[in-house]
mmCIF file of C-alpha atoms and ligand atoms in Angstrom:
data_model
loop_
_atom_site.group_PDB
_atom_site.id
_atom_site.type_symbol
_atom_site.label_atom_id
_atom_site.label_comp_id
_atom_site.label_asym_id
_atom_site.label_seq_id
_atom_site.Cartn_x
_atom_site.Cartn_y
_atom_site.Cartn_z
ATOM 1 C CA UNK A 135 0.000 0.000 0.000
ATOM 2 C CA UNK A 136 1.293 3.119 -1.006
ATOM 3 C CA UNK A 137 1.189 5.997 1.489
ATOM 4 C CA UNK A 138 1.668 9.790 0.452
ATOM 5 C CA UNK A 139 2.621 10.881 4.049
ATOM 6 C CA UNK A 140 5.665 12.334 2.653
ATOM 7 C CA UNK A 141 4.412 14.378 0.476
ATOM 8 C CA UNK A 142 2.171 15.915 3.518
ATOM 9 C CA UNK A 143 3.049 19.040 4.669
ATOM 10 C CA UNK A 144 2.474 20.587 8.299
ATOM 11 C CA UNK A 145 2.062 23.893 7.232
ATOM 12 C CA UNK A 146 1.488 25.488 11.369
ATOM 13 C CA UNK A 147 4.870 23.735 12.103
ATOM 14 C CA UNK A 148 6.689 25.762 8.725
ATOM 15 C CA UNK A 149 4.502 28.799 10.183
ATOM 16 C CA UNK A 150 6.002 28.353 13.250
ATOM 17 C CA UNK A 151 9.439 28.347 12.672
ATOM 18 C CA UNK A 152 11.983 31.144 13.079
ATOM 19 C CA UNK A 153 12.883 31.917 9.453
ATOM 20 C CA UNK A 154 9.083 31.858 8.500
ATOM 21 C CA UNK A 155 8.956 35.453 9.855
ATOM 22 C CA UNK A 156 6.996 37.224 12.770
ATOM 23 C CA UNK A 157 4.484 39.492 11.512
ATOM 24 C CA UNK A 158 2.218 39.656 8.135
ATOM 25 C CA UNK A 159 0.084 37.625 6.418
ATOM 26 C CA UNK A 160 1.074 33.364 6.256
ATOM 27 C CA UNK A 161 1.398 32.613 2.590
ATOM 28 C CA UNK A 162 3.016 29.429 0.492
ATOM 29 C CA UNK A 163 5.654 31.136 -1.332
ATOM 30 C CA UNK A 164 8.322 29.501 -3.584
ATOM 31 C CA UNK A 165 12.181 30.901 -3.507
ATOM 32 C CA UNK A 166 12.946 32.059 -6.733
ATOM 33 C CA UNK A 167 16.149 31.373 -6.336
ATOM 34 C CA UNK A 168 16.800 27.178 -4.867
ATOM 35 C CA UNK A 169 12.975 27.082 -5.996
ATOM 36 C CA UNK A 170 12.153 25.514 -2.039
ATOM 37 C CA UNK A 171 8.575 25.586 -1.246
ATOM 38 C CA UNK A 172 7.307 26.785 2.303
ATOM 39 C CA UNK A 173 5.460 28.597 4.873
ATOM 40 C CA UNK A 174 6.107 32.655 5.031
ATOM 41 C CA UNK A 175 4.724 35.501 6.716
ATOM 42 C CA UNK A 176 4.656 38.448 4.013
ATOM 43 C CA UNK A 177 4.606 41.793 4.656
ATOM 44 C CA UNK A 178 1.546 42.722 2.538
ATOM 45 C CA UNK A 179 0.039 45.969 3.594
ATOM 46 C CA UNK A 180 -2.185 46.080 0.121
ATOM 47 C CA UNK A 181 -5.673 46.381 0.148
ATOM 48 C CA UNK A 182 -5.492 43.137 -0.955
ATOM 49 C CA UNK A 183 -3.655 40.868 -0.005
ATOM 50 C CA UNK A 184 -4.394 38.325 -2.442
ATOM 51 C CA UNK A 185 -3.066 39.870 -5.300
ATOM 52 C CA UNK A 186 0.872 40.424 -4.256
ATOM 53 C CA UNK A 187 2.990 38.406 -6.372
ATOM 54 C CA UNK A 188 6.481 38.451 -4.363
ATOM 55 C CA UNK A 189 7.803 39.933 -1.315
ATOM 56 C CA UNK A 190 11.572 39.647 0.153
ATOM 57 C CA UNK A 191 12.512 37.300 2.602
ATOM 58 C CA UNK A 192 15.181 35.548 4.145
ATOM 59 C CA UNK A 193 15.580 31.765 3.005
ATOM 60 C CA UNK A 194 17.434 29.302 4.502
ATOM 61 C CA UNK A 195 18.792 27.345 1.974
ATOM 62 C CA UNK A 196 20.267 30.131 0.310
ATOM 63 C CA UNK A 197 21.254 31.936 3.224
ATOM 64 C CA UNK A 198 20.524 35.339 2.047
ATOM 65 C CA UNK A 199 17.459 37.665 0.966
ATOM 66 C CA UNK A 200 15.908 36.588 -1.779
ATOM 67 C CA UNK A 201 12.670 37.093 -3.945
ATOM 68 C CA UNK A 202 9.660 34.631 -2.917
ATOM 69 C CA UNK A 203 6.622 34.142 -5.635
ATOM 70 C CA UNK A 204 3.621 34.065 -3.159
ATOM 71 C CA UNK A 205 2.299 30.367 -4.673
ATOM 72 C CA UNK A 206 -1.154 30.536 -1.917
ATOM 73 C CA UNK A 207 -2.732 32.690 0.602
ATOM 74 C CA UNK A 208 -2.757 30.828 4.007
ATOM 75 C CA UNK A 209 -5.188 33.307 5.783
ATOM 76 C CA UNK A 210 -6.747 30.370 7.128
ATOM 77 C CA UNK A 211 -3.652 29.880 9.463
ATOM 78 C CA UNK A 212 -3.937 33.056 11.148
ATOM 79 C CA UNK A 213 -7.730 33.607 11.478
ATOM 80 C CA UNK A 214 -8.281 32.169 15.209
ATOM 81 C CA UNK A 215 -4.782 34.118 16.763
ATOM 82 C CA UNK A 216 -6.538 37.304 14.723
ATOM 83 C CA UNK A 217 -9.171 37.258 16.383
ATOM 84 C CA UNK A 218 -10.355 40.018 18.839
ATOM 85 C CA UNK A 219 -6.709 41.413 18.292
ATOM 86 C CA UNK A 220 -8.079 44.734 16.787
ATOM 87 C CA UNK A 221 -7.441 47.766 19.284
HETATM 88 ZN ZN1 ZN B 424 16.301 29.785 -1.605
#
C-alpha cells in the first residue's frame, strides 16, 4: 500500500518556525532562487492581499534575501490568533 505521508506538509509547524517570519500575512511562497517551497509571513500591507505576487525574505537554503513568488494565501492559518486582536 502506497502511502503519500511524505508528500504531507504541516504547514502550522513551517509557520512556526523562526525563518518563516513574525508578523504579516502566512502565505506558500516559492524561492525564486533554490525554488524551495514553504510557509512565510509576508509583509503585505495592500488592500489586498491576495493579489501580491512576491515579497523579500530571508531563506534558509540560500542563506541570504531573496525574492519569494507568493504560490497561496494561508489566511486560514492566522484567522483564530486574529481574532479580537483589533485595538
Ligand atoms: Zn532559496
Amino acid at each position: 500500500m502506497s502511502s503519500d505521508s511524505d508528500n504531507v506538509r504541516d504547514l502550522e509547524a513551517e509557520l512556526d518556525r523562526p525563518e518563516a517570519g513574525e508578523h504579516g500575512v502566512p502565505v506558500d511562497a516559492m524561492c525564486t532562487c533554490c525554488k524551495c517551497v514553504t510557509v512565510k509571513r509576508a509583509s503585505i500591507d495592500e488592500p489586498d492581499p491576495d493579489f501580491v505576487p512576491s515579497f523579500r525574505h530571508v531563506c534558509r537554503r540560500c542563506k541570504c534575501v531573496t525574492w519569494w513568488n507568493v504560490i497561496a494565501v494561508l489566511r486560514g492559518l492566522i484567522d483564530a490568533e486574529e481574532d479580537g486582536d483589533e485595538p
